[in-house]
PDB file of C-alpha atoms in Angstrom:
ATOM      1  CA  MET A   1     158.066  42.313 -88.860  1.00  0.00           C
ATOM      2  CA  ARG A   2     159.968  40.931 -91.814  1.00  0.00           C
ATOM      3  CA  ILE A   3     158.170  41.618 -95.094  1.00  0.00           C
ATOM      4  CA  GLU A   4     159.854  40.139 -98.151  1.00  0.00           C
ATOM      5  CA  LYS A   5     157.360  41.235-100.803  1.00  0.00           C
ATOM      6  CA  ALA A   6     154.937  44.101-101.231  1.00  0.00           C
ATOM      7  CA  PHE A   7     152.300  45.198-103.733  1.00  0.00           C
ATOM      8  CA  CYS A   8     153.579  48.183-105.732  1.00  0.00           C
ATOM      9  CA  VAL A   9     150.656  50.450-106.642  1.00  0.00           C
ATOM     10  CA  GLU A  10     152.424  52.106-109.591  1.00  0.00           C
ATOM     11  CA  LEU A  11     153.580  48.794-111.082  1.00  0.00           C
ATOM     12  CA  ASP A  12     150.311  47.010-110.175  1.00  0.00           C
ATOM     13  CA  ASN A  13     152.348  43.975-109.174  1.00  0.00           C
ATOM     14  CA  ILE A  14     153.814  42.179-106.161  1.00  0.00           C
ATOM     15  CA  VAL A  15     157.588  42.742-106.020  1.00  0.00           C
ATOM     16  CA  ASP A  16     160.498  42.023-103.723  1.00  0.00           C
ATOM     17  CA  ILE A  17     162.854  44.848-102.733  1.00  0.00           C
ATOM     18  CA  GLU A  18     165.340  44.085-105.542  1.00  0.00           C
ATOM     19  CA  GLN A  19     162.604  44.192-108.186  1.00  0.00           C
ATOM     20  CA  ALA A  20     161.399  47.508-106.723  1.00  0.00           C
ATOM     21  CA  ARG A  21     164.953  48.837-106.882  1.00  0.00           C
ATOM     22  CA  GLU A  22     165.369  47.807-110.529  1.00  0.00           C
ATOM     23  CA  ALA A  23     162.018  49.370-111.491  1.00  0.00           C
ATOM     24  CA  TYR A  24     162.853  52.579-109.605  1.00  0.00           C
ATOM     25  CA  PHE A  25     166.155  53.100-111.431  1.00  0.00           C
ATOM     26  CA  ALA A  26     164.536  52.205-114.782  1.00  0.00           C
ATOM     27  CA  GLN A  27     162.184  55.201-114.451  1.00  0.00           C
ATOM     28  CA  ASN A  28     162.896  58.551-116.025  1.00  0.00           C
ATOM     29  CA  PRO A  29     162.362  60.725-114.000  1.00  0.00           C
ATOM     30  CA  GLN A  30     162.721  58.629-110.848  1.00  0.00           C
ATOM     31  CA  LYS A  31     159.792  58.778-108.422  1.00  0.00           C
ATOM     32  CA  ARG A  32     159.368  56.740-105.225  1.00  0.00           C
ATOM     33  CA  PHE A  33     156.746  54.003-105.255  1.00  0.00           C
ATOM     34  CA  THR A  34     153.743  53.407-103.007  1.00  0.00           C
ATOM     35  CA  PHE A  35     153.681  49.944-101.455  1.00  0.00           C
ATOM     36  CA  LEU A  36     150.863  47.964 -99.846  1.00  0.00           C
ATOM     37  CA  CYS A  37     150.805  44.539 -98.188  1.00  0.00           C
ATOM     38  CA  SER A  38     151.275  41.693-100.659  1.00  0.00           C
ATOM     39  CA  ASP A  39     148.527  39.641 -98.960  1.00  0.00           C
ATOM     40  CA  GLU A  40     145.399  40.598-100.898  1.00  0.00           C
ATOM     41  CA  GLN A  41     142.985  39.960 -98.011  1.00  0.00           C
ATOM     42  CA  CYS A  42     145.131  42.058 -95.680  1.00  0.00           C
ATOM     43  CA  ARG A  43     145.530  44.807 -98.301  1.00  0.00           C
ATOM     44  CA  THR A  44     141.774  45.064 -98.840  1.00  0.00           C
ATOM     45  CA  SER A  45     140.989  45.002 -95.105  1.00  0.00           C
ATOM     46  CA  LYS A  46     141.391  48.801 -95.189  1.00  0.00           C
ATOM     47  CA  PRO A  47     139.500  49.783 -98.343  1.00  0.00           C
ATOM     48  CA  ASP A  48     140.309  53.500 -98.122  1.00  0.00           C
ATOM     49  CA  ILE A  49     144.136  53.332 -98.257  1.00  0.00           C
ATOM     50  CA  GLY A  50     145.062  49.663 -97.869  1.00  0.00           C
ATOM     51  CA  VAL A  51     147.645  48.318 -95.442  1.00  0.00           C
ATOM     52  CA  ARG A  52     150.708  50.404 -96.259  1.00  0.00           C
ATOM     53  CA  VAL A  53     154.273  49.110 -96.347  1.00  0.00           C
ATOM     54  CA  SER A  54     157.358  51.304 -96.639  1.00  0.00           C
ATOM     55  CA  GLY A  55     160.214  50.603 -99.017  1.00  0.00           C
ATOM     56  CA  VAL A  56     163.463  51.555 -97.278  1.00  0.00           C
ATOM     57  CA  ASN A  57     166.672  52.442 -99.184  1.00  0.00           C
ATOM     58  CA  TYR A  58     165.571  50.859-102.466  1.00  0.00           C
ATOM     59  CA  ASP A  59     166.095  54.263-104.072  1.00  0.00           C
ATOM     60  CA  LYS A  60     169.712  54.588-102.938  1.00  0.00           C
ATOM     61  CA  ILE A  61     172.962  53.450-104.533  1.00  0.00           C
ATOM     62  CA  PRO A  62     175.294  52.053-101.857  1.00  0.00           C
ATOM     63  CA  ALA A  63     178.454  53.234-103.650  1.00  0.00           C
ATOM     64  CA  VAL A  64     177.124  56.815-103.822  1.00  0.00           C
ATOM     65  CA  ASP A  65     174.620  57.326-101.010  1.00  0.00           C
ATOM     66  CA  GLU A  66     175.302  56.796 -97.334  1.00  0.00           C
ATOM     67  CA  ILE A  67     172.993  54.052 -96.094  1.00  0.00           C
ATOM     68  CA  PHE A  68     172.938  52.350 -92.715  1.00  0.00           C
ATOM     69  CA  LYS A  69     170.609  49.432 -93.511  1.00  0.00           C
ATOM     70  CA  THR A  70     170.230  47.221 -96.522  1.00  0.00           C
ATOM     71  CA  PRO A  71     167.114  47.855 -98.662  1.00  0.00           C
ATOM     72  CA  HIS A  72     164.024  46.252 -97.142  1.00  0.00           C
ATOM     73  CA  PHE A  73     160.292  46.617 -96.622  1.00  0.00           C
ATOM     74  CA  ARG A  74     158.981  47.858 -93.281  1.00  0.00           C
ATOM     75  CA  GLN A  75     155.508  47.700 -91.780  1.00  0.00           C
ATOM     76  CA  LEU A  76     153.683  51.058 -91.653  1.00  0.00           C
ATOM     77  CA  ASP A  77     150.132  50.015 -90.757  1.00  0.00           C
ATOM     78  CA  ALA A  78     148.893  47.152 -88.591  1.00  0.00           C
ATOM     79  CA  HIS A  79     148.294  44.030 -90.659  1.00  0.00           C
ATOM     80  CA  SER A  80     145.229  41.828 -90.269  1.00  0.00           C
ATOM     81  CA  PRO A  81     145.718  38.766 -88.013  1.00  0.00           C
ATOM     82  CA  SER A  82     145.157  36.477 -91.015  1.00  0.00           C
ATOM     83  CA  CYS A  83     147.952  38.153 -93.052  1.00  0.00           C
ATOM     84  CA  TYR A  84     150.579  35.593 -93.944  1.00  0.00           C
ATOM     85  CA  TRP A  85     153.401  37.949 -92.889  1.00  0.00           C
ATOM     86  CA  VAL A  86     151.869  38.061 -89.382  1.00  0.00           C
ATOM     87  CA  GLU A  87     151.585  34.263 -89.365  1.00  0.00           C
ATOM     88  CA  ILE A  88     155.186  33.865 -90.576  1.00  0.00           C
ATOM     89  CA  GLN A  89     156.375  36.230 -87.831  1.00  0.00           C
ATOM     90  CA  GLU A  90     154.435  34.215 -85.267  1.00  0.00           C
ATOM     91  CA  ALA A  91     155.969  30.977 -86.594  1.00  0.00           C
ATOM     92  CA  GLU A  92     159.474  32.444 -86.333  1.00  0.00           C
ATOM     93  CA  SER A  93     158.915  33.708 -82.782  1.00  0.00           C
ATOM     94  CA  LEU A  94     157.552  30.274 -81.783  1.00  0.00           C
ATOM     95  CA  ALA A  95     160.713  28.698 -83.157  1.00  0.00           C
ATOM     96  CA  ARG A  96     162.861  31.080 -81.090  1.00  0.00           C
ATOM     97  CA  GLU A  97     160.784  30.443 -77.951  1.00  0.00           C
ATOM     98  CA  HIS A  98     161.219  26.696 -78.352  1.00  0.00           C
ATOM     99  CA  GLY A  99     164.956  27.207 -78.772  1.00  0.00           C
ATOM    100  CA  ASP A 100     165.142  25.684 -82.227  1.00  0.00           C
ATOM    101  CA  ARG A 101     168.893  25.632 -82.872  1.00  0.00           C
ATOM    102  CA  ASP A 102     170.499  24.057 -85.874  1.00  0.00           C
ATOM    103  CA  HIS A 103     173.059  24.831 -88.585  1.00  0.00           C
ATOM    104  CA  HIS A 104     171.218  28.071 -89.405  1.00  0.00           C
ATOM    105  CA  ASP A 105     172.431  29.928 -86.284  1.00  0.00           C
ATOM    106  CA  LEU A 106     174.845  32.079 -88.317  1.00  0.00           C
ATOM    107  CA  ILE A 107     172.090  33.150 -90.711  1.00  0.00           C
ATOM    108  CA  ARG A 108     169.805  33.999 -87.800  1.00  0.00           C
ATOM    109  CA  SER A 109     172.486  36.071 -86.090  1.00  0.00           C
ATOM    110  CA  LEU A 110     173.182  37.997 -89.296  1.00  0.00           C
ATOM    111  CA  THR A 111     169.510  38.673 -90.056  1.00  0.00           C
ATOM    112  CA  GLU A 112     168.973  39.886 -86.489  1.00  0.00           C
ATOM    113  CA  LYS A 113     171.616  42.525 -87.267  1.00  0.00           C
ATOM    114  CA  ASP A 114     169.653  43.563 -90.388  1.00  0.00           C
ATOM    115  CA  ILE A 115     172.186  42.087 -92.796  1.00  0.00           C
ATOM    116  CA  SER A 116     170.408  40.809 -95.884  1.00  0.00           C
ATOM    117  CA  VAL A 117     171.141  37.109 -96.343  1.00  0.00           C
ATOM    118  CA  ILE A 118     169.541  35.399 -99.319  1.00  0.00           C
ATOM    119  CA  THR A 119     169.025  31.726 -98.562  1.00  0.00           C
ATOM    120  CA  ARG A 120     166.324  30.893-101.104  1.00  0.00           C
ATOM    121  CA  PHE A 121     166.485  31.737-104.803  1.00  0.00           C
ATOM    122  CA  SER A 122     163.132  31.345-106.549  1.00  0.00           C
ATOM    123  CA  VAL A 123     163.417  30.686-110.242  1.00  0.00           C
ATOM    124  CA  PRO A 124     160.737  32.648-112.122  1.00  0.00           C
ATOM    125  CA  LYS A 125     157.757  30.497-113.102  1.00  0.00           C
ATOM    126  CA  VAL A 126     157.716  28.772-116.458  1.00  0.00           C
ATOM    127  CA  SER A 127     154.929  26.631-117.793  1.00  0.00           C
ATOM    128  CA  ASP A 128     156.817  23.343-117.913  1.00  0.00           C
ATOM    129  CA  PRO A 129     154.894  20.270-116.735  1.00  0.00           C
ATOM    130  CA  SER A 130     158.158  18.315-116.402  1.00  0.00           C
ATOM    131  CA  ALA A 131     159.307  20.755-113.678  1.00  0.00           C
ATOM    132  CA  ASP A 132     156.295  19.818-111.544  1.00  0.00           C
ATOM    133  CA  ALA A 133     156.916  16.139-112.175  1.00  0.00           C
ATOM    134  CA  ALA A 134     160.568  16.560-111.121  1.00  0.00           C
ATOM    135  CA  GLY A 135     159.472  18.150-107.838  1.00  0.00           C
ATOM    136  CA  LEU A 136     160.754  21.621-108.707  1.00  0.00           C
ATOM    137  CA  VAL A 137     158.109  23.624-106.852  1.00  0.00           C
ATOM    138  CA  ASP A 138     158.560  27.372-106.545  1.00  0.00           C
ATOM    139  CA  GLU A 139     158.509  28.870-103.043  1.00  0.00           C
ATOM    140  CA  GLU A 140     155.504  30.976-104.091  1.00  0.00           C
ATOM    141  CA  ASP A 141     153.613  27.757-104.835  1.00  0.00           C
ATOM    142  CA  LYS A 142     154.514  26.417-101.376  1.00  0.00           C
ATOM    143  CA  VAL A 143     153.251  29.600 -99.699  1.00  0.00           C
ATOM    144  CA  ASP A 144     150.046  29.442-101.748  1.00  0.00           C
ATOM    145  CA  LYS A 145     149.498  25.840-100.612  1.00  0.00           C
ATOM    146  CA  ILE A 146     150.105  26.809 -96.985  1.00  0.00           C
ATOM    147  CA  ARG A 147     147.643  29.716 -97.259  1.00  0.00           C
ATOM    148  CA  LYS A 148     144.915  27.252 -98.298  1.00  0.00           C
ATOM    149  CA  ILE A 149     145.207  25.280 -95.051  1.00  0.00           C
ATOM    150  CA  GLN A 150     142.062  25.963 -93.000  1.00  0.00           C
ATOM    151  CA  SER A 151     143.557  25.731 -89.504  1.00  0.00           C
ATOM    152  CA  ARG A 152     145.638  28.751 -88.455  1.00  0.00           C
ATOM    153  CA  ASP A 153     147.750  26.568 -86.130  1.00  0.00           C
ATOM    154  CA  GLN A 154     148.541  24.192 -88.988  1.00  0.00           C
ATOM    155  CA  ARG A 155     149.415  27.153 -91.268  1.00  0.00           C
ATOM    156  CA  ILE A 156     151.815  28.537 -88.649  1.00  0.00           C
ATOM    157  CA  ALA A 157     153.438  25.102 -88.255  1.00  0.00           C
ATOM    158  CA  ALA A 158     153.848  24.866 -92.031  1.00  0.00           C
ATOM    159  CA  TYR A 159     155.362  28.373 -92.221  1.00  0.00           C
ATOM    160  CA  ARG A 160     157.692  27.424 -89.379  1.00  0.00           C
ATOM    161  CA  ALA A 161     158.895  24.405 -91.358  1.00  0.00           C
ATOM    162  CA  LEU A 162     159.298  26.426 -94.579  1.00  0.00           C
ATOM    163  CA  TYR A 163     161.115  29.394 -93.052  1.00  0.00           C
ATOM    164  CA  SER A 164     162.995  27.655 -90.246  1.00  0.00           C
ATOM    165  CA  GLY A 165     166.366  28.559 -91.735  1.00  0.00           C
ATOM    166  CA  GLY A 166     165.945  32.322 -91.563  1.00  0.00           C
ATOM    167  CA  GLY A 167     167.319  34.531 -94.322  1.00  0.00           C
ATOM    168  CA  SER A 168     165.211  35.784 -97.180  1.00  0.00           C
ATOM    169  CA  SER A 169     164.355  34.885-100.735  1.00  0.00           C
ATOM    170  CA  SER A 170     164.892  36.599-104.053  1.00  0.00           C
ATOM    171  CA  VAL A 171     164.004  36.047-107.680  1.00  0.00           C
ATOM    172  CA  VAL A 172     166.757  38.410-108.820  1.00  0.00           C
ATOM    173  CA  LEU A 173     169.816  36.434-109.862  1.00  0.00           C
ATOM    174  CA  HIS A 174     171.974  39.565-109.491  1.00  0.00           C
ATOM    175  CA  SER A 175     171.367  39.531-105.703  1.00  0.00           C
ATOM    176  CA  VAL A 176     172.578  35.967-105.415  1.00  0.00           C
ATOM    177  CA  CYS A 177     175.629  36.694-107.600  1.00  0.00           C
ATOM    178  CA  CYS A 178     176.539  39.755-105.465  1.00  0.00           C
ATOM    179  CA  LEU A 179     176.215  37.674-102.326  1.00  0.00           C
ATOM    180  CA  ASN A 180     178.417  34.981-103.831  1.00  0.00           C
ATOM    181  CA  GLY A 181     181.018  37.591-104.886  1.00  0.00           C
ATOM    182  CA  CYS A 182     181.101  39.076-101.366  1.00  0.00           C
ATOM    183  CA  TRP A 183     181.585  35.605 -99.895  1.00  0.00           C
ATOM    184  CA  ARG A 184     184.488  34.881-102.240  1.00  0.00           C
ATOM    185  CA  GLU A 185     186.252  38.143-101.306  1.00  0.00           C
TER     186      GLU A 185
END
């Protein structure tokens, strides 16, 4: 299951893998983090330990350490059926079953090989009413709106429309710049 964000216990915040990596290397001394599901209802469904998520390779430097997969989050415990990561996974598998093919085939083939492809860059939130009026809605806001839909089938359809292109999202501009630099080379 693809998990793009997780709740970091030590930081008391929801982070993506790049934010976790930056926070890890900013520590002195460096200590690995504990991650839980970013969906609050899912996280609290197991009150004793929460629904754990593993951070993979966020503590490694590619130029120094030998790594075989890009940094990512991985499921450790079973998530609740109402967890939005479970619903997103279901929406993506429905799209594959229905043979949805479009110009995103290359991105899908790369992400199936565990190559990190950033297709959505979320600009950090600012309190600017003109941004809302201009239609600049953050992806987080879209996910929050989808989560408020009562019908699970309608939520899955909305997730399918939002994530139909595959890839992943990031709020770290450095990730997008590195991707752009690799493409240019």
